[in-house]
Coordinates of C-alpha atoms and ligand atoms in Angstrom, one line a residue:
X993 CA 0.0 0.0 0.0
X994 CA 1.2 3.6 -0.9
X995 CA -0.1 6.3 0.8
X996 CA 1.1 9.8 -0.6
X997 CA 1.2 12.9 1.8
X998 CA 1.8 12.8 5.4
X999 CA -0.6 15.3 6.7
X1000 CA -2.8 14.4 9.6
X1001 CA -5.0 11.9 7.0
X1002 CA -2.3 10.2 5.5
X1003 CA 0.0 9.7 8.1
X1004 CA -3.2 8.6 10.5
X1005 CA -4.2 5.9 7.9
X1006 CA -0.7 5.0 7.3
X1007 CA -0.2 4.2 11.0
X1008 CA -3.7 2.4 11.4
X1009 CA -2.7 0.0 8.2
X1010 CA 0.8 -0.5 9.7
X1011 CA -0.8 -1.6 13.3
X1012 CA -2.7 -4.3 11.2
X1013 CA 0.5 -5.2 9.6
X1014 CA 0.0 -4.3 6.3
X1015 CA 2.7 -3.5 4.5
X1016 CA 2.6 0.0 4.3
X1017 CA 5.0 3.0 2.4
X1018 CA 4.2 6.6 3.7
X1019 CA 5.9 9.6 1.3
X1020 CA 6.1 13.1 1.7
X1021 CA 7.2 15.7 -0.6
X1022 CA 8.7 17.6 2.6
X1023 CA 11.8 16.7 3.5
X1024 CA 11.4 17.5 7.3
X1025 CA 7.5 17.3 9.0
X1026 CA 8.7 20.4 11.4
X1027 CA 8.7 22.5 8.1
X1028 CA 5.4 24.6 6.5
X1029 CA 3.6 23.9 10.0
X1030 CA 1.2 25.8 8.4
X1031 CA -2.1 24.8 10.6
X1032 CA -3.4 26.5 14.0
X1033 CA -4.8 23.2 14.4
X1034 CA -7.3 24.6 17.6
X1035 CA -10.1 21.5 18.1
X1036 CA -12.3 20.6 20.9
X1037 CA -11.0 18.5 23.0
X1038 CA -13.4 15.6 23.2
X1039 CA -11.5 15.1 19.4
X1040 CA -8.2 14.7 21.3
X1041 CA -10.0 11.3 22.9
X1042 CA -12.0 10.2 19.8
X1043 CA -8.9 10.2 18.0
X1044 CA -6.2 9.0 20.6
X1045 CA -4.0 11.8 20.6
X1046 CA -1.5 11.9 23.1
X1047 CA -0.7 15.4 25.4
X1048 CA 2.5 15.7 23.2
X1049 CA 1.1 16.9 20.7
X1050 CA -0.9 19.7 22.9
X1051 CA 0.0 23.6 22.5
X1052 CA -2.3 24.6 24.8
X1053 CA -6.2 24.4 26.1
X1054 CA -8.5 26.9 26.1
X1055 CA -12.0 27.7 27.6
X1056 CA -13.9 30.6 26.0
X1057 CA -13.7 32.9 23.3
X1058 CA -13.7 36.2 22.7
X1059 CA -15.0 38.0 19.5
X1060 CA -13.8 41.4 18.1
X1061 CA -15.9 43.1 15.6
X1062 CA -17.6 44.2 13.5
X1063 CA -15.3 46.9 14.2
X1064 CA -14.5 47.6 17.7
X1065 CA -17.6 45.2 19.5
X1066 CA -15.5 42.9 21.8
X1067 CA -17.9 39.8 23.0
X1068 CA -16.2 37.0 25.6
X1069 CA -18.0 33.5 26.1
X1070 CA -15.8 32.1 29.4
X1071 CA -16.1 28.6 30.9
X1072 CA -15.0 27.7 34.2
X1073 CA -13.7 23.8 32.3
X1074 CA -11.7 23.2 29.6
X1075 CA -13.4 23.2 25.8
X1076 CA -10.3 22.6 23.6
X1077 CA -7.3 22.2 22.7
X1078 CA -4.3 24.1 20.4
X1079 CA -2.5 21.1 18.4
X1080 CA 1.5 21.7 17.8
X1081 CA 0.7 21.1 14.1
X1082 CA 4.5 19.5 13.6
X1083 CA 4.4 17.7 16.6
X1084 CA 1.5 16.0 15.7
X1085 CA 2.8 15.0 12.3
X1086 CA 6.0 14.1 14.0
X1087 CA 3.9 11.8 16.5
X1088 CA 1.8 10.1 13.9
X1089 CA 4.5 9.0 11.4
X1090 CA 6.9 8.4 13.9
X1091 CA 3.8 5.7 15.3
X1092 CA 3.5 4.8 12.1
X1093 CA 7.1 3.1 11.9
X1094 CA 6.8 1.9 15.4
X1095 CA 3.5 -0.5 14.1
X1096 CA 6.4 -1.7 10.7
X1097 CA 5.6 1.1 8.3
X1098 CA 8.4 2.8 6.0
X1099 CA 8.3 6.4 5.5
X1100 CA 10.4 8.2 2.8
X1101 CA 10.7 11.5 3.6
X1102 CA 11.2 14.5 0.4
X1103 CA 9.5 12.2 -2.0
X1104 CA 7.1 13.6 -4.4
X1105 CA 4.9 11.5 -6.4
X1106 CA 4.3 13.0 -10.2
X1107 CA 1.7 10.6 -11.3
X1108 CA 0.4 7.2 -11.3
X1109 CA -0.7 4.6 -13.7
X1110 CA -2.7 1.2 -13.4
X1111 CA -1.7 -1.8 -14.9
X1112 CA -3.8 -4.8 -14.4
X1113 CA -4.6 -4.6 -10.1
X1114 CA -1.7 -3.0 -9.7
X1115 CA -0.8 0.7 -9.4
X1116 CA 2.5 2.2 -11.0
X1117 CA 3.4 5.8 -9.2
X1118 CA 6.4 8.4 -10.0
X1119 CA 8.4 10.1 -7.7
X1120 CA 11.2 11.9 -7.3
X1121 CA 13.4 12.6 -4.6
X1122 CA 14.9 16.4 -4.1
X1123 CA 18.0 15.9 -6.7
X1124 CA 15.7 14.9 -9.2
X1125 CA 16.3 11.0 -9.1
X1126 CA 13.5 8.5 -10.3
X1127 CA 11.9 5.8 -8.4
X1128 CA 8.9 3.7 -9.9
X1129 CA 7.1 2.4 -6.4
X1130 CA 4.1 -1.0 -7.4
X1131 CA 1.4 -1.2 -4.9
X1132 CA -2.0 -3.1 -5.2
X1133 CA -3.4 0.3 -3.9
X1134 CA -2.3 4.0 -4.2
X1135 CA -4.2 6.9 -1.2
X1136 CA -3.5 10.5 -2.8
X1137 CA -3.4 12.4 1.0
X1138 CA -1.6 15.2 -0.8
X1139 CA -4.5 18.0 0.8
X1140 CA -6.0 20.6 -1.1
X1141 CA -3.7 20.1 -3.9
X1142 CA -5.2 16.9 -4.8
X1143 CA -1.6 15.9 -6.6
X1144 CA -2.8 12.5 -8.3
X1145 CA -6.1 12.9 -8.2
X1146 CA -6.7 16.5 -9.7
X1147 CA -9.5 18.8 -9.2
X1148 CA -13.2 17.4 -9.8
X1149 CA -14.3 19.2 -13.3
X1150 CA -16.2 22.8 -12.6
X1151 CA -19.5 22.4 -11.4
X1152 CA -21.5 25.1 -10.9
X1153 CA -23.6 23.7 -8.7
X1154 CA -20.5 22.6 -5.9
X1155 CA -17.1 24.7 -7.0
X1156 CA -14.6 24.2 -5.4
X1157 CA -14.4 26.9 -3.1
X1158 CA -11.0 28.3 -1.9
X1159 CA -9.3 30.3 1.1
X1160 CA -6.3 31.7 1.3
X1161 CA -4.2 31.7 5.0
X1162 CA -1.5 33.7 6.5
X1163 CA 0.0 32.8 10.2
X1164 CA 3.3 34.2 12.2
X1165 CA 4.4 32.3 15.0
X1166 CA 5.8 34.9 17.7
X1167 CA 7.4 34.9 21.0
X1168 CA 5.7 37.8 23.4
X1169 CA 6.4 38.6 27.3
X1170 CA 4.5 37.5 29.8
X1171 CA 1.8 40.1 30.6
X1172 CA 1.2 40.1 26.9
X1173 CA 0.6 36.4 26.8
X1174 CA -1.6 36.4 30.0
X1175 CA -3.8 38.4 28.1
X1176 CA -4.5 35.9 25.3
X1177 CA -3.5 32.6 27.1
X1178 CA -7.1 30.1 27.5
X1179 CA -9.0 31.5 24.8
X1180 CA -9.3 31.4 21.0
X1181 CA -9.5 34.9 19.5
X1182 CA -11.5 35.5 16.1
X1183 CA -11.5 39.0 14.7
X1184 CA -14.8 39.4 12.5
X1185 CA -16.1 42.3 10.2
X1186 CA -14.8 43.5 6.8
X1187 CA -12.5 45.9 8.2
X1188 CA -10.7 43.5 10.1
X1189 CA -10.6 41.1 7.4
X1190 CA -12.9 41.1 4.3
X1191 CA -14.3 37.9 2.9
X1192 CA -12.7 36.1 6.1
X1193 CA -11.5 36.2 10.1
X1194 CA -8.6 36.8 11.7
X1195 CA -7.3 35.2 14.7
X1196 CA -5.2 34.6 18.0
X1197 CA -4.5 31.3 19.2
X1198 CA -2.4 30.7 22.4
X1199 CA 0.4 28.1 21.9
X1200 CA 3.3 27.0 24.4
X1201 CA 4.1 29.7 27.2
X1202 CA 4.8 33.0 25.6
X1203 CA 4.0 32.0 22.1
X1204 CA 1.1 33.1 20.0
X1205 CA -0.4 32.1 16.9
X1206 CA -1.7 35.7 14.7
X1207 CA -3.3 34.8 11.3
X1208 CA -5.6 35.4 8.9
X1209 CA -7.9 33.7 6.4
X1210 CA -10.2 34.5 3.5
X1211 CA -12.1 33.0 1.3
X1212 CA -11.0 34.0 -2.6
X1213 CA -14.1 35.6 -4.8
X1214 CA -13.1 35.4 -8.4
X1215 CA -15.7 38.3 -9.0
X1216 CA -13.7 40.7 -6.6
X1217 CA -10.0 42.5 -6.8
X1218 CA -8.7 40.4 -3.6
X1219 CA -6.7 42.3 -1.4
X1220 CA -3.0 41.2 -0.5
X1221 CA -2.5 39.2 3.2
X1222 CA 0.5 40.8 4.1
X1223 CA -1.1 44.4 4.9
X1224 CA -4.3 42.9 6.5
X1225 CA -2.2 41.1 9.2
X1226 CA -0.6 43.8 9.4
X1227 CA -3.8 46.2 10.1
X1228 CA -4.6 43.1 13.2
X1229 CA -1.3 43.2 14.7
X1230 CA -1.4 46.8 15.1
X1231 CA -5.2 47.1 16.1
X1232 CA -4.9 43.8 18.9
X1233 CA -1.4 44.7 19.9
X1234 CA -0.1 48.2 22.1
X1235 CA 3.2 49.6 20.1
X1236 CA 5.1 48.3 22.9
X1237 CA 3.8 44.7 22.6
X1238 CA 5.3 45.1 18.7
X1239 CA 8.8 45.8 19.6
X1240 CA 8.7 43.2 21.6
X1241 CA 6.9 40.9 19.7
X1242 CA 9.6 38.2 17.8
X1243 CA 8.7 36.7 15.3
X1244 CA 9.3 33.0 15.2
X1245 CA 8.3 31.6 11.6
X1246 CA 6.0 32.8 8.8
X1247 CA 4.0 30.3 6.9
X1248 CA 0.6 29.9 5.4
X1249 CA -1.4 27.6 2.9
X1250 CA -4.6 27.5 1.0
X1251 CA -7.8 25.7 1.7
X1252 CA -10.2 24.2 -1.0
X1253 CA -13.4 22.3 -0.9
X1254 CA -16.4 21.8 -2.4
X1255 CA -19.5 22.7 -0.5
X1256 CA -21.6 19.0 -1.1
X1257 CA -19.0 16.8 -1.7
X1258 CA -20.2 15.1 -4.7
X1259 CA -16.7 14.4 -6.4
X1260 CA -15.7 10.9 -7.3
X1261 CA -13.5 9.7 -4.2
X1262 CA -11.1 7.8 -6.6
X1263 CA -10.2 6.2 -9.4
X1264 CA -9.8 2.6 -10.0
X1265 CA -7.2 1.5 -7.7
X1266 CA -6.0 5.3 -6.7
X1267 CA -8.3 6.2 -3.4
X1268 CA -8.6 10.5 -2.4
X1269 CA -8.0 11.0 1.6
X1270 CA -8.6 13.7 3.7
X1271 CA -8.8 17.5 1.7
X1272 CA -7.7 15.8 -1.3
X1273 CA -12.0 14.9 -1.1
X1274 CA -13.0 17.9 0.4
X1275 CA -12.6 17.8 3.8
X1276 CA -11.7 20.6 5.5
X1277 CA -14.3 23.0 6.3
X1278 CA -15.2 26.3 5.1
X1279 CA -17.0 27.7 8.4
X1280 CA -13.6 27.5 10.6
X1281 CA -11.3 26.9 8.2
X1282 CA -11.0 23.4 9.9
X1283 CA -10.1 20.4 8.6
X1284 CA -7.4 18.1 11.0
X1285 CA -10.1 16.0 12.8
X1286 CA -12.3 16.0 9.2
X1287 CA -8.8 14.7 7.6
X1288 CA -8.7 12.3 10.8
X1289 CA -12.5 10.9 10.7
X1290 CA -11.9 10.1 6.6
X1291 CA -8.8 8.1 7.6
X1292 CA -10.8 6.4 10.4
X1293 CA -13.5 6.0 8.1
X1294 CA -11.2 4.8 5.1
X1295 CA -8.8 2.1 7.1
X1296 CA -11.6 -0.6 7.9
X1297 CA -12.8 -0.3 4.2
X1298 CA -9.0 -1.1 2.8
X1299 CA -8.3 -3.6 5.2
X1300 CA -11.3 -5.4 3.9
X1301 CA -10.8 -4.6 0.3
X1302 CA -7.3 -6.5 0.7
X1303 CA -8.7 -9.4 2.3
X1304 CA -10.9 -9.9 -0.3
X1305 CA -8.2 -9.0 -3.0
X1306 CA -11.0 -6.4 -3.9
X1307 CA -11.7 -5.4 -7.7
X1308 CA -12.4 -2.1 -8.5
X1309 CA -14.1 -0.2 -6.4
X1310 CA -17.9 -0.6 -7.6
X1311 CA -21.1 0.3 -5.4
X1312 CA -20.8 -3.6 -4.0
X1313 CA -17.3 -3.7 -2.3
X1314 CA -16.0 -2.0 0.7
X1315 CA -14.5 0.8 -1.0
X1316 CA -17.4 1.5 -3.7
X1317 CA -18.8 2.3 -0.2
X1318 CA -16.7 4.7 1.1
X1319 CA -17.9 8.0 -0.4
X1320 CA -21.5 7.2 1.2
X1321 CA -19.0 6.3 4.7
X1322 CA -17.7 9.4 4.5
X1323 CA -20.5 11.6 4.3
X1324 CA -22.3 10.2 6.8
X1325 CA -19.3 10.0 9.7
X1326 CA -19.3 14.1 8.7
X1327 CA -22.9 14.1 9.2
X1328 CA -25.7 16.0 7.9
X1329 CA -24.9 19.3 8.9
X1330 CA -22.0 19.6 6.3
X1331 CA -23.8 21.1 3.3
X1332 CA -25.1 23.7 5.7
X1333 CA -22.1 24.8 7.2
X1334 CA -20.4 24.8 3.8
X1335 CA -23.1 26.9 2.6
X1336 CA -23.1 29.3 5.5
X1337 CA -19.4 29.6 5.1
X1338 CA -19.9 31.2 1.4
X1339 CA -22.9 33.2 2.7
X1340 CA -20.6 34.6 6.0
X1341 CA -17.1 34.9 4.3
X1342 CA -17.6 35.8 0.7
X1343 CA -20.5 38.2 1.7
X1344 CA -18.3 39.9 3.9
X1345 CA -17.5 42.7 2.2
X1346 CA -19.1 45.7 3.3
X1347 CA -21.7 47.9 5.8
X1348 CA -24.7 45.8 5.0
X1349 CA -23.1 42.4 6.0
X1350 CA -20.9 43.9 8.9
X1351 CA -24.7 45.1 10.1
X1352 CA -25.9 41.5 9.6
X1353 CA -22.8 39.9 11.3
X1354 CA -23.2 41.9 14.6
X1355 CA -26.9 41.2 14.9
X1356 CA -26.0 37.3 14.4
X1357 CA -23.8 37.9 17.1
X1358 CA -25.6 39.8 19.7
X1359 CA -28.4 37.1 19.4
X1360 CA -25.6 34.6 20.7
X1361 CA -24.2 36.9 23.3
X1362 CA -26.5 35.0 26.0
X1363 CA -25.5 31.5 25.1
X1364 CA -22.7 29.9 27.1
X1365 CA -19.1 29.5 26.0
X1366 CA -20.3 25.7 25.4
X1367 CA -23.0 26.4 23.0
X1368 CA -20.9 28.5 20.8
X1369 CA -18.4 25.4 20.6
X1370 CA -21.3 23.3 19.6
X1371 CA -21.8 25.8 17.0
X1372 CA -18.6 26.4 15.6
X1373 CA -17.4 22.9 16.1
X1374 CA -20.1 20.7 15.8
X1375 CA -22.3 23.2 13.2
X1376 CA -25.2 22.4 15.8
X1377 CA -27.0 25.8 14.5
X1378 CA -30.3 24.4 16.0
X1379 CA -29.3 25.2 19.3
X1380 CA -29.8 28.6 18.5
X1381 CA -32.8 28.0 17.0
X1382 CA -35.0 30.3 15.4
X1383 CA -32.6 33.3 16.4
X1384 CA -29.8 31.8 14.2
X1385 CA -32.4 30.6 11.3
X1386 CA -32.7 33.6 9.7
X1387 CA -29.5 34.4 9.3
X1388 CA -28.8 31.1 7.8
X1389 CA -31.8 31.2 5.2
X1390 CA -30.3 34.5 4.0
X1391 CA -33.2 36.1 5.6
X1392 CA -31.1 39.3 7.6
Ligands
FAD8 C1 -3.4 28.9 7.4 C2 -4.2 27.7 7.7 C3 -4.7 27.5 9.0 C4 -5.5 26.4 9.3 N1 -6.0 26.3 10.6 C5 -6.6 25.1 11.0 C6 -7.1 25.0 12.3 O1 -7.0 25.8 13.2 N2 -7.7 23.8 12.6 C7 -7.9 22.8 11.7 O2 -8.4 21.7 12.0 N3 -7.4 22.9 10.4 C8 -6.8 24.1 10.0 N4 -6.4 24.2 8.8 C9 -6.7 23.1 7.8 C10 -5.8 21.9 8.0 O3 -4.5 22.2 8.1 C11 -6.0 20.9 6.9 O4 -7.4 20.7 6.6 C12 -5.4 19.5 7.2 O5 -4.0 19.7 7.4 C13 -5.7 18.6 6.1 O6 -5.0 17.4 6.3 P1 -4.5 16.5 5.1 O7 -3.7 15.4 5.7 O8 -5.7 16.1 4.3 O9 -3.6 17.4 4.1 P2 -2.3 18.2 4.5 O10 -2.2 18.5 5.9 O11 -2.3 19.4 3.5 O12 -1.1 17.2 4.1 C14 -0.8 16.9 2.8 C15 0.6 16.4 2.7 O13 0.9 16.0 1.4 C16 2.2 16.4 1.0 N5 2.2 16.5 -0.5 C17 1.5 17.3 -1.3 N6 1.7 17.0 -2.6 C18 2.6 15.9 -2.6 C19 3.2 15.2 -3.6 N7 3.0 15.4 -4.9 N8 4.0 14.1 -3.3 C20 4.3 13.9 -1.9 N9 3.8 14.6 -0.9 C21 2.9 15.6 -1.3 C22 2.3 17.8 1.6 O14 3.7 18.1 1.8 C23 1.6 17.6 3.0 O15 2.5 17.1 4.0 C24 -5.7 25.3 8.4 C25 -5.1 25.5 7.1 C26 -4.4 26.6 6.8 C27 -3.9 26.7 5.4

């Protein structure tokens, strides 16, 4: 088995196949996991149990939130427990592939794949290694976990109906004193309103003592002239931080990504013996811009279904075996409230963009200001927008 990418889904299903001793080769363009960290990685923390993540691989925790915007409003949900956790992005790579080889499995680090070919029940896949050398690798299966870039699977052809929708991130890592870290420590920060960031959010996420995650994401409109990410950070850092905090702010390391998925999910999951993991299929949500336990339920929902596809020396992949059944798996282990989110992502984000929607925004907001810390988790996490019944609906109908 070749898995391709060692993000969160690849190197999750790689470890899972190598625990069940199947022989199992995990590649990665990258030739180190602690570079292009590029994810904030917060998640609540019953996902830390669900998916047996170890404290090693924990940042921080945090209990509440507190919202700025539209333009100055600051809102705070507190709770007196813990609600989630801040992942160490490379730490948890470094802790999955490194289980990975403790179960058997190989991993070849800065090893791209180029393309792959089937012949017969066997896949053929090209990679090279960072001086350019050439290595055919023969595998009964091939699992393209290459994220949003969908390497050997491609992009599913346009659709109007579910484009493939795409967000742009920027992060900087930095190193603050101590009263300035206070200040953000146990919370998770979003910035909202177009004149923090239009067509997105901004954010602060606490890390280890003294270190602090600042970034911003937005979702691209191919109608609109889309403004640079540099200057917007810059516009957060300078509204959230005093002038003293800035000089003595370090900054620690740069980095940023894209995100892209389709708002249903209908693409094909695969083809013939080449399987799509994790945001390679759309995973990764547009609401939060989250998508490490999505990437993580697709590998748990992917393993079972290869394990038995190998047993039975599986065909292709038609409605009847286990992995004609996986797209159906899928969708249901990310449940029904998917398609909404998605869509309220593209109403919230790309609607972003002016007076009329800031005005909208706030109100959505101040109808949540009495809900506890713990129902605005079930929101943004769980896209539970029937706790907020009727006073949400609207909003998400496109009503106000
Ligand atoms: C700025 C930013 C902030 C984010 N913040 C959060 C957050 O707070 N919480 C959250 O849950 N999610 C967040 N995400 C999203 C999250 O990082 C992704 O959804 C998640 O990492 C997807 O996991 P994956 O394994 O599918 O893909 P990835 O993590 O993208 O891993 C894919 C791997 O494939 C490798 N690869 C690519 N092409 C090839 C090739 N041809 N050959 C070999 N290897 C290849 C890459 O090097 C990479 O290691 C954020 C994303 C960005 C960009």
């Amino acid at each position: 088995m070749l898995v391709v990418g060692a993000g969160p889904a690849g190197a999750d299903l790689a470890r899972q196949l190598a625990l069940q001793g199947v022989d199992v080769l995990l590649v990665d363009r990258l030739p180190s996991l602690e570079r292009a960290a590029f994810s904030s990685a917060a998640m609540p923390l019953d996902a830390l149990d669900r998916f047996g993540l170890p404290a090693s691989v924990v940042a921080a925790r945090w209990r509440g939130w507190e919202l700025f915007g539209p333009s100055d409003r600051r809102r705070q949900w507190k709770s007196g427990r813990t609600q989630g956790v801040v992942l160490d992005f490379a730490a948890l790579r470094h802790w999955l592939v490194a289980e990975n080889r403790r179960w058997g499995g190989s991993v070849r680090l800065g090893m791209r794949a180029l393309a792959c070919r089937q012949e017969g029940d066997q896949v053929l896949t090209s990679l090279a290694d960072g001086l350019g050398q050439r290595l055919e690798v023969r595998s009964s299966w091939v699992v393209d976990a290459t994220g949003q870039e969908r390497s050997l699977l491609g992009d599913p052809p346009r659709n109007a109906r579910n484009p493939l929708v795409a967000g742009v991130g920027l992060e900087w890592l930095v190193e603050v004193p101590d009263p300035c870290w206070e200040r953000w420590a146990e919370r998770l920060a979003f910035c909202l309103g177009s004149d923090w960031v239009p067509q997105g959010y901004g954010w602060v996420f606490p890390m280890q003592p003294n270190r602090l995650k600042v970034g911003i994401c937005r979702l691209l409109d191919p109608r609109r002239p889309q403004p640079p990410l540099g200057p917007l950070l810059g516009n957060l850092l300078e509204r959230l931080f005093s002038p003293a905090e800035r000089r003595a702010m370090v900054v620690l390391d740069r980095h940023g990504g894209q995100i892209r998925s389709t708002i249903h999910r209908r693409e094909a999951h695969g083809r013939g013996r080449l399987i799509g993991l994790g945001d390679a299929v759309s995973t990764a949500n547009l609401l939060g811009g989250e998508g490490i336990r999505h990437a993580l339920t697709s590998s748990r929902v992917l393993a079972p279904l290869l394990l038995e596809s190998l047993e039975q020396q599986g065909e292709e992949p038609a409605l009847s075996t286990p992995l004609g059944r996986y797209p159906a798996k899928l969708r249901d282990a990310l449940g029904w409230r998917w398609s909404l989110s998605g869509r309220l992502a593209r109403r919230t984000w790309l609607g972003l963009n002016g007076a009329g929607a800031d005005q909208r925004l706030d109100r959505l907001l101040t109808s949540l200001e009495g809900g506890r810390a713990e129902d605005l988790s079930a929101l943004l996490f769980d896209y539970r927008f029937e706790r907020y019944g009727l006073r949400a609906m609207p909003y998400l109908l496109g009503w106000r």
